[in-house]
Short mmCIF file of C-alpha atoms in Angstrom, two decimals:
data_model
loop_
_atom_site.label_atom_id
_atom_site.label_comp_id
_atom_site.label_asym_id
_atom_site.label_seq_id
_atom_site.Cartn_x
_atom_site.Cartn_y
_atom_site.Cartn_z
CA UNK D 1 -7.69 -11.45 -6.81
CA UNK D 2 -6.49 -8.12 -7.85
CA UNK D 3 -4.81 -9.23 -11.17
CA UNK D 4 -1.45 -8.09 -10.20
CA UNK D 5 0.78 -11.39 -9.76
CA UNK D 6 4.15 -11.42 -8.10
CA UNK D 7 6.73 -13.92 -8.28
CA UNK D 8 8.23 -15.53 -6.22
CA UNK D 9 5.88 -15.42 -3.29
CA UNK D 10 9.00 -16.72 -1.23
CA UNK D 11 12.54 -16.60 -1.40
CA UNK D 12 15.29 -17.44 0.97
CA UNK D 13 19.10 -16.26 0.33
CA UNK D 14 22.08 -15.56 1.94
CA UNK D 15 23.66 -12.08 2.67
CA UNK D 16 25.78 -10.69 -0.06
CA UNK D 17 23.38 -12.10 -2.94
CA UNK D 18 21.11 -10.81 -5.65
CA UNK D 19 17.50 -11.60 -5.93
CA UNK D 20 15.19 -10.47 -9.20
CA UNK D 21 11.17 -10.28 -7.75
CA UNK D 22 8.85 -9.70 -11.10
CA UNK D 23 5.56 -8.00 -11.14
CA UNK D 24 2.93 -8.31 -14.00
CA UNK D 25 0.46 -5.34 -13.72
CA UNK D 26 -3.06 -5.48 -14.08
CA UNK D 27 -4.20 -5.92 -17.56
CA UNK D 28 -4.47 -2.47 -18.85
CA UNK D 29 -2.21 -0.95 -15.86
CA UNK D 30 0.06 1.44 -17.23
CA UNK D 31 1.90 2.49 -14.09
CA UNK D 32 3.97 -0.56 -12.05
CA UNK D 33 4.82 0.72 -8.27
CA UNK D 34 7.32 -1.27 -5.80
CA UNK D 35 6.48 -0.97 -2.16
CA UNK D 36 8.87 -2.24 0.64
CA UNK D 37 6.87 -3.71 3.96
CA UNK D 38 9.07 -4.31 6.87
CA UNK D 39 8.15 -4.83 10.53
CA UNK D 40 10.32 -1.35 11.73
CA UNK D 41 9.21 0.59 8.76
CA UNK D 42 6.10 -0.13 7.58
CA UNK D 43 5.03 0.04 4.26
CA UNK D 44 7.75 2.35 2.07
CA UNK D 45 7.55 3.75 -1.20
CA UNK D 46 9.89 2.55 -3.59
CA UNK D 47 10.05 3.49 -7.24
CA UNK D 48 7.44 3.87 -9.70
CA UNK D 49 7.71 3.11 -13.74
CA UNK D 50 4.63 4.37 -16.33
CA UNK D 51 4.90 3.05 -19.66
CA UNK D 52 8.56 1.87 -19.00
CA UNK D 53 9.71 5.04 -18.23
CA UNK D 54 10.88 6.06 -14.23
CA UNK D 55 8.36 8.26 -12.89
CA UNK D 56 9.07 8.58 -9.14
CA UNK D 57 11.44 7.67 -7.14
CA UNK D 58 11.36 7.18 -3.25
CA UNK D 59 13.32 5.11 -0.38
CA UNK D 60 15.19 2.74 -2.82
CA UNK D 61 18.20 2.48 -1.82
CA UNK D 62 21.62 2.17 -4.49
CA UNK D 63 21.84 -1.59 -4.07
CA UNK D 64 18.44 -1.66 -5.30
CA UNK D 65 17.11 -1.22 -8.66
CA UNK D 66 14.14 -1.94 -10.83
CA UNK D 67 13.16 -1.58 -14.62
CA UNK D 68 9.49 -1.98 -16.54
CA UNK D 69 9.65 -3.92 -19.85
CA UNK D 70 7.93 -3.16 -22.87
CA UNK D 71 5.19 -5.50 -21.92
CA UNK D 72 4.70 -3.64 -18.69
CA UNK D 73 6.07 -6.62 -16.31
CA UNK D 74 8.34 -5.31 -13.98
CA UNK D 75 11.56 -6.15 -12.06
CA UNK D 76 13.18 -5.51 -8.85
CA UNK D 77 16.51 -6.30 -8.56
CA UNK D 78 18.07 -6.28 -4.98
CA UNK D 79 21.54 -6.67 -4.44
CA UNK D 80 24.38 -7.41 -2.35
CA UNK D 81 21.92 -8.15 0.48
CA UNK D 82 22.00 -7.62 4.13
CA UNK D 83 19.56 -8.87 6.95
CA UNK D 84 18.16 -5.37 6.98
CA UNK D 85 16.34 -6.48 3.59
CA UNK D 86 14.29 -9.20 4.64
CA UNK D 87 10.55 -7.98 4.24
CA UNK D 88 7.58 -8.29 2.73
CA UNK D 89 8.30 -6.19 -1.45
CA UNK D 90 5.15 -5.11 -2.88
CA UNK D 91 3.58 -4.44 -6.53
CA UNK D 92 1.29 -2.33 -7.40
CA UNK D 93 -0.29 -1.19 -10.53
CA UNK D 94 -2.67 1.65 -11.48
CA UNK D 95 -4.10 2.71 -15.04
CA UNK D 96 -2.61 6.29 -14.89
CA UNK D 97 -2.99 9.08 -17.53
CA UNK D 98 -6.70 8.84 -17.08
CA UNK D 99 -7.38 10.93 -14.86
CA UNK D 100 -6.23 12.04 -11.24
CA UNK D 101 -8.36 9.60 -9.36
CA UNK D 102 -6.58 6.02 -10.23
CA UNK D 103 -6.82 3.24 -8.04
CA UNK D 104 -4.15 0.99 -7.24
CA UNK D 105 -3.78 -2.21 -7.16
CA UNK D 106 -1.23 -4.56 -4.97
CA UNK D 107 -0.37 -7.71 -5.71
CA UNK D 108 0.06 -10.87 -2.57
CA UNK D 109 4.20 -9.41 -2.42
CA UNK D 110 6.92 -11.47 -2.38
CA UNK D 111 8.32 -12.59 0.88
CA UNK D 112 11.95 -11.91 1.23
CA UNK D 113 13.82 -13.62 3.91
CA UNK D 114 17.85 -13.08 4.12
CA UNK D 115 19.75 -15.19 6.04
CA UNK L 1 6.14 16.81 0.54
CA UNK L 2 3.16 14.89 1.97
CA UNK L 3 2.94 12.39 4.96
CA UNK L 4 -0.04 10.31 6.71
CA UNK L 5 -0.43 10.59 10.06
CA UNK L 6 -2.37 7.26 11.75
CA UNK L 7 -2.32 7.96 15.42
CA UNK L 8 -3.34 4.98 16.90
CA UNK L 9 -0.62 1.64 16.54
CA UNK L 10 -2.84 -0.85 17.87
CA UNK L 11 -6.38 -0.63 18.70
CA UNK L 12 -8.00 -3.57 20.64
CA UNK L 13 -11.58 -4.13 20.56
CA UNK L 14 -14.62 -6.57 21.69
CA UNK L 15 -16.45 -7.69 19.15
CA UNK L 16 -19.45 -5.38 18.61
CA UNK L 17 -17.69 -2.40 19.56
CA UNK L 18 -17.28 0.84 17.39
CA UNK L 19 -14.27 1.18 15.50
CA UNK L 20 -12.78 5.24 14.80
CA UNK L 21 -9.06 4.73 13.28
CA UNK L 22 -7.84 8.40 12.97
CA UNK L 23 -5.35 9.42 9.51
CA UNK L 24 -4.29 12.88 8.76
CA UNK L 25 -2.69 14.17 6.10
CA UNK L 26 -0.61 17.30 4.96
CA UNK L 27 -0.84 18.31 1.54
CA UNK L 28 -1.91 21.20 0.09
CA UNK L 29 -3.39 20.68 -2.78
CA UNK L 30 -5.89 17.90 -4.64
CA UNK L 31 -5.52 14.43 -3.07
CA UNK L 32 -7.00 11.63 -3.11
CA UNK L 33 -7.58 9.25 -0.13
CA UNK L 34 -7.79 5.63 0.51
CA UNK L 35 -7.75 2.83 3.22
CA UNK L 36 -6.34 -0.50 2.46
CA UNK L 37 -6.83 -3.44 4.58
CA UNK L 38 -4.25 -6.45 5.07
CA UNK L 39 -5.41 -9.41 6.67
CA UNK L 40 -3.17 -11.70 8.23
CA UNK L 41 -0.29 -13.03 6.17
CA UNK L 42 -2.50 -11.62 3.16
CA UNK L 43 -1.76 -8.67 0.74
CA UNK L 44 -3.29 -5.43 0.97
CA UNK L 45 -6.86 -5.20 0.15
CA UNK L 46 -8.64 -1.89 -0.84
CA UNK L 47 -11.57 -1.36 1.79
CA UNK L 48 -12.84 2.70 0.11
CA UNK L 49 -11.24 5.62 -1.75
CA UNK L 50 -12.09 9.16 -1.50
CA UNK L 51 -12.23 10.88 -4.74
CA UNK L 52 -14.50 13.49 -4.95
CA UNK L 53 -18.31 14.54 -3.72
CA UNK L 54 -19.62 13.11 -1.00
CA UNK L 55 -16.86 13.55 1.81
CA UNK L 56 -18.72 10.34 3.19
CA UNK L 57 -17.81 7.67 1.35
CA UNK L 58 -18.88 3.45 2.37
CA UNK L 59 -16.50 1.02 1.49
CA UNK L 60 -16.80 -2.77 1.96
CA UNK L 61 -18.02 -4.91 4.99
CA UNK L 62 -19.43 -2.20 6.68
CA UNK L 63 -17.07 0.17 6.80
CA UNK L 64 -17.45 4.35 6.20
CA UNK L 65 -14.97 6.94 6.04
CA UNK L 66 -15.58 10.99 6.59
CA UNK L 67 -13.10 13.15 4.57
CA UNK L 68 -13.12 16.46 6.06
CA UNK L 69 -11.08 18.99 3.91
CA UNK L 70 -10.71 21.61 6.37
CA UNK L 71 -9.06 19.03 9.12
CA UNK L 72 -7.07 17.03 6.76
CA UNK L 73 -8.53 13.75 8.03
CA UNK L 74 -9.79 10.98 6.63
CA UNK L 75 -10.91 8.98 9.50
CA UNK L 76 -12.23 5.38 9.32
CA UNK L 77 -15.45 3.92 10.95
CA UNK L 78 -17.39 0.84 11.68
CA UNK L 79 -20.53 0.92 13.97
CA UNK L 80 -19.83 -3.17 15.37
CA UNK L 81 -16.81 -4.55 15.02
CA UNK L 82 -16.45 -8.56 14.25
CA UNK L 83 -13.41 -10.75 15.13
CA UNK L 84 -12.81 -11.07 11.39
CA UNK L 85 -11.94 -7.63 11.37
CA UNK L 86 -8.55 -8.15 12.80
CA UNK L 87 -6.06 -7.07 10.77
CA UNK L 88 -3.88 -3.89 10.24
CA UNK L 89 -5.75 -1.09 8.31
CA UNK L 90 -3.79 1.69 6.50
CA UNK L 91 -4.83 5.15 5.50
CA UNK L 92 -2.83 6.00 2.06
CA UNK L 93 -2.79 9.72 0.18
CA UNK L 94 -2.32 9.94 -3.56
CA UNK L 95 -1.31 13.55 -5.18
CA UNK L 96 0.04 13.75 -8.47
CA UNK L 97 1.43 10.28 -9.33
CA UNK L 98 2.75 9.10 -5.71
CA UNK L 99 0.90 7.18 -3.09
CA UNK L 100 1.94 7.84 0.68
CA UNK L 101 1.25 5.45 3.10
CA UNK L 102 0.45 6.22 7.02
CA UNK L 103 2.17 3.88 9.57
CA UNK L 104 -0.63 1.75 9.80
CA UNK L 105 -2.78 0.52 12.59
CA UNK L 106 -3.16 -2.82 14.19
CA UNK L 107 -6.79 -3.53 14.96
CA UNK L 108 -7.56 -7.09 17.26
CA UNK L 109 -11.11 -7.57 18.19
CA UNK L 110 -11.32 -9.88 21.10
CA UNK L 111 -13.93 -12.49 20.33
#
């Protein structure tokens, strides 16, 4: 168990609809990361939040979005979906401002399946 | 901007065989390196980091990885590979605050 949960684990919608997939960080975890995992593109970057504040920002496309509360949980909000979206959406949470060498941590993801 | 290179898809193996999973990396400056390990229909597991010191670092159930600086690699080993090593392994690179992730790489090990 790597303390970061992710719910739901799975989800099934129909194209055109909006999903919300939450991530609690590790206990102590400053930094919340959202990773994409699809069979054609492997595992792809997201967006990353430290201390509720957007610190990088990678694939995600405009449909997409995410935010990290002031408890540190985040969100992933995906909308208007397509088939294209179905994959596996990871979490991830590190300590950060620490140090360079932070581990991260992934949670079991969040199957998305659009029909 | 920095990429991971994994060369190799899919590797298959019989059991008992050495494992060698190749990653490079370009970046120019301080990284750190890891390989994560995701079973089947399981999330991704950390299997050893790189951080600093000794470029040889051991990570769990028997596996080693070399970091040599000079060939931006980071290549993972086992000496005896067991069917309950199947899985896909990937090499990741962390510089300032973002993580990269290679392709990955398939391993089966025939039983």
């Amino acid at each position: 168990d790597s303390g970061v949960t992710q719910t739901p684990k799975h989800l099934i919608t129909a194209t055109g609809q909006r999903v919300t997939l939450r991530c609690s960080p590790r206990s102590g975890d400053l930094s919340v990361y959202w990773y994409q995992q699809s069979l054609d593109q492997g595992l792809q970057f997201l967006i990353q939040y430290y201390n509720g504040e957007e610190r990088a920002k990678g694939n995600i496309l405009e449909r997409f979005s995410a935010q990290q509360f002031p408890d540190l949980h985040s969100e992933l909000n995906l909308s208007s979906l397509e088939l294209g979206d179905s994959a596996l959406y990871f979490c991830a949470s590190s300590v950060e401002g620490q140090g360079h060498g932070n581990t991260i941590y992934f949670g079991e993801g969040s199957w998305l399946t659009v029909v | 901007a920095q990429s991971v290179s994994q060369h190799n898809h899919h590797v298959i193996l019989s059991e008992a065989a050495s494992l060698e999973l190749g990653c490079n990396y370009s970046y120019g400056g301080t990284v750190n390196l890891f390989w994560y390990v995701q079973y089947p229909g399981q999330h991704l597991q950390l299997l050893l980091k790189y951080f600093s010191g000794d470029p040889l670092v051991k990570g769990i159930k028997g596996f080693e990885a070399e970091f040599i600086k000079s060939k931006f690699s980071f290549n993972l080993r086992k000496p005896s590979v067991q069917w309950s090593d199947t899985a896909e392994y990937f090499c990741a690179v962390r510089s300032a605050r973002q993580l990269t992730f290679g392709s990955g790489t398939q391993l089966t090990v025939l039983p």
